[in-house]
Amino acid sequence: MTLASFRILGVPCPQGSKSFKGMVEGKRGQQIPRLVESSKLLPKWRKEVTKQAMIAWRKPPLDQPLVVIMTFTVPKPASAPKTRTTWPDRKPDVSKLARAVEDSLTDAGVFADDARIVDLIARKRYPNEGAGALPSPGVVVHVFAASSHEADVFELDASQPAQLQLAG
């Protein structure tokens, strides 16, 4: 059973990319680096995700093992081919896009803590290209109980690791 589903429109922004802005003095007089988020658009994106989730979610925070599937639709560059499906294999990293949404959903009270996520599937697509892609930039989020049948999208057997053959 799906516990929650959200569709939030807007250009997804990564969280976790830091820029060095010099050294500052710490509490004990030591020099520590000053790091700030690289994306200036992150606060606006986080605020929009939090706002939309709060409107849609009117229940207590989920406080159980969760499986989350996120499909991010990012703007397609003008230089990308128009007549065939292409992959958004450049920045931003899909894991950093997911981090921003996880934290926003926690702030909105959807999750008691994003540490409750035990399985995360995060996809990055261009508009109308591939599974779950939106017609314009944004994110679709589906949340399942980890114990539910639907959460078993696929299961890898860790006791049988894949054998890789290296060329050369």
Coordinates of C-alpha atoms in Angstrom, one line a residue:
M1 CA 0.0 0.0 0.0
T2 CA 1.3 3.4 -0.9
L3 CA 1.5 5.5 2.2
A4 CA 2.1 8.8 0.4
S5 CA 2.5 10.2 -3.1
F6 CA 3.6 13.7 -4.0
R7 CA 4.1 15.6 -7.2
I8 CA 6.0 18.9 -6.8
L9 CA 6.7 21.1 -9.8
G10 CA 9.8 23.3 -10.1
V11 CA 13.4 22.9 -11.0
P12 CA 15.0 20.4 -8.6
C13 CA 18.1 21.6 -6.7
P14 CA 20.8 19.6 -5.2
Q15 CA 21.7 19.7 -1.5
G16 CA 25.2 18.9 -0.2
S17 CA 27.5 20.5 -2.7
K18 CA 29.5 23.0 -0.7
S19 CA 31.8 25.9 -1.7
F20 CA 34.8 27.0 0.4
K21 CA 34.4 30.6 1.5
G22 CA 37.6 31.0 3.5
M23 CA 38.6 30.3 7.1
V24 CA 36.8 31.5 10.3
E25 CA 37.7 31.3 13.9
G26 CA 36.0 28.5 15.8
K27 CA 34.7 28.6 19.4
R28 CA 38.1 27.5 20.8
G29 CA 40.1 29.9 18.7
Q30 CA 41.0 27.3 16.1
Q31 CA 40.7 28.1 12.3
I32 CA 37.9 26.1 10.6
P33 CA 36.8 26.2 7.0
R34 CA 33.6 28.2 6.1
L35 CA 31.5 26.1 3.8
V36 CA 28.2 27.2 2.2
E37 CA 25.7 25.5 -0.1
S38 CA 26.7 25.9 -3.7
S39 CA 23.1 26.2 -5.1
K40 CA 21.6 29.6 -4.4
L41 CA 18.2 28.2 -5.5
L42 CA 18.2 25.4 -2.9
P43 CA 16.3 27.4 -0.2
K44 CA 13.5 28.2 -2.7
W45 CA 13.2 24.6 -3.8
R46 CA 13.3 23.2 -0.2
K47 CA 10.6 25.7 0.8
E48 CA 8.3 24.7 -2.2
V49 CA 8.7 21.0 -1.5
T50 CA 8.0 21.5 2.2
K51 CA 5.0 23.7 1.5
Q52 CA 3.4 21.3 -1.0
A53 CA 4.0 18.3 1.3
M54 CA 2.5 20.1 4.2
I55 CA -0.6 20.9 2.1
A56 CA -1.0 17.3 1.0
W57 CA 0.1 15.5 4.3
R58 CA -2.3 15.9 7.2
K59 CA -1.3 12.9 9.3
P60 CA 1.3 12.2 12.0
P61 CA 4.8 11.7 10.7
L62 CA 5.7 8.2 9.4
D63 CA 7.8 6.5 12.0
Q64 CA 8.5 3.1 10.5
P65 CA 10.9 1.6 8.0
L66 CA 10.1 3.1 4.6
V67 CA 10.8 2.6 0.9
V68 CA 10.9 5.8 -1.2
I69 CA 10.9 6.1 -4.9
M70 CA 11.7 9.6 -6.4
T71 CA 11.7 10.5 -10.0
F72 CA 13.2 13.8 -10.8
T73 CA 12.5 15.6 -14.0
V74 CA 15.2 18.1 -14.8
P75 CA 15.3 20.7 -17.6
K76 CA 16.6 19.3 -20.9
P77 CA 19.5 21.4 -22.3
A78 CA 18.9 23.2 -25.6
S79 CA 21.9 21.3 -27.0
A80 CA 20.4 17.9 -26.3
P81 CA 18.9 15.9 -29.2
K82 CA 15.2 16.6 -29.7
T83 CA 14.1 13.5 -31.6
R84 CA 15.4 10.8 -29.3
T85 CA 15.5 9.9 -25.7
T86 CA 18.6 11.0 -23.9
W87 CA 19.9 10.6 -20.4
P88 CA 20.6 13.5 -17.9
D89 CA 24.0 12.1 -17.0
R90 CA 25.5 15.4 -15.9
K91 CA 25.1 17.5 -12.8
P92 CA 23.2 17.7 -10.5
D93 CA 23.8 14.3 -8.9
V94 CA 20.6 12.4 -8.3
S95 CA 21.7 11.5 -4.7
K96 CA 22.0 15.2 -3.9
L97 CA 18.6 15.9 -5.4
A98 CA 17.2 13.2 -3.2
R99 CA 18.8 14.6 -0.1
A100 CA 17.1 17.9 -0.5
V101 CA 13.7 16.3 -0.9
E102 CA 14.2 13.9 2.0
D103 CA 15.1 16.8 4.3
S104 CA 12.1 18.8 3.1
L105 CA 9.7 15.9 3.6
T106 CA 11.1 15.5 7.2
D107 CA 10.6 19.3 7.8
A108 CA 7.0 19.0 6.5
G109 CA 6.3 16.2 9.0
V110 CA 5.9 13.4 6.5
F111 CA 8.8 11.4 8.0
A112 CA 9.7 11.4 11.7
D113 CA 13.3 11.3 10.4
D114 CA 14.7 10.6 7.0
A115 CA 16.7 7.9 8.6
R116 CA 13.5 5.8 8.5
I117 CA 14.2 5.3 4.7
V118 CA 15.7 1.9 4.3
D119 CA 15.4 1.7 0.5
L120 CA 15.7 4.6 -1.8
I121 CA 15.3 4.5 -5.6
A122 CA 16.1 7.8 -7.2
R123 CA 15.8 8.5 -10.9
K124 CA 16.7 11.5 -13.0
R125 CA 14.9 12.1 -16.3
Y126 CA 14.3 14.8 -18.9
P127 CA 10.7 15.9 -19.5
N128 CA 8.5 13.2 -21.0
E129 CA 11.5 10.8 -21.4
G130 CA 11.5 7.6 -19.5
A131 CA 9.6 6.0 -16.6
G132 CA 7.8 8.4 -14.4
A133 CA 9.1 11.6 -16.1
L134 CA 6.9 14.7 -15.8
P135 CA 6.1 17.0 -18.8
S136 CA 8.0 19.8 -17.0
P137 CA 10.7 19.9 -14.2
G138 CA 9.8 18.6 -10.8
V139 CA 9.7 15.5 -8.7
V140 CA 7.3 12.6 -8.1
V141 CA 7.7 10.8 -4.7
H142 CA 6.1 7.6 -3.7
V143 CA 6.4 6.3 -0.1
F144 CA 5.7 2.7 0.9
A145 CA 6.0 0.7 4.1
A146 CA 9.1 -1.4 3.9
S147 CA 7.0 -4.4 4.9
S148 CA 4.5 -4.0 2.1
H149 CA 4.5 -6.2 -1.0
E150 CA 4.7 -3.2 -3.3
A151 CA 7.9 -2.1 -1.7
D152 CA 9.6 -5.1 -3.2
V153 CA 10.3 -3.4 -6.5
F154 CA 13.3 -5.6 -6.9
E155 CA 15.4 -7.4 -4.4
L156 CA 19.1 -8.1 -4.8
D157 CA 20.5 -11.2 -3.2
A158 CA 23.6 -9.9 -1.2
S159 CA 24.7 -13.5 -0.5
Q160 CA 25.3 -14.0 -4.3
P161 CA 27.4 -10.9 -5.3
A162 CA 27.6 -10.2 -9.0
Q163 CA 30.8 -11.3 -10.7
L164 CA 32.5 -8.5 -12.7
Q165 CA 35.0 -9.2 -15.4
L166 CA 37.5 -6.4 -15.9
A167 CA 38.7 -5.8 -19.4
G168 CA 42.4 -5.9 -20.0

